[in-house]
Amino acid sequence: MTARVAVIGLGYFSHFHLAAWAVHPDAELVGVTDLDPARNAWAAATFGVQAFEDAAGVLAQTPDIVDIVAPPPAHAALIRQSLEP
């Protein structure tokens, strides 16, 4: 079974996460997002994944896994948002 993966936060460490997800045989990147439009454009061009303006957009893709790579102070709010129906 292929897991649908969304990545929130496209700073330095996201490069490693995205590279790993991109080659994982049982993962499909379904979207990424960052507050910085340039980072969204970079991820879309580099990994061929759709970039969204905000977390709500990427979460609307119904991912199985939400990989939060945003700074730690943002984690709690993003986890809560990811768990909303």
C-alpha angles and dihedrals in degrees: 000000000000117000116219108227130199122188121207115194123032104202127127098300093049089074089069094044094048093046090052095046091047093060099035107114094215099045134083120192105225099175150335136209141189135166088242113078091204091059090049090052091048094052093045092051096041100043103023091237129137114256122211130203093233146007092264090061095051093042089054086069087073098234121194090213128035110198106199109201095160120118114290096253088063096051101088095052092045092049091051091048091048091054096051114109 
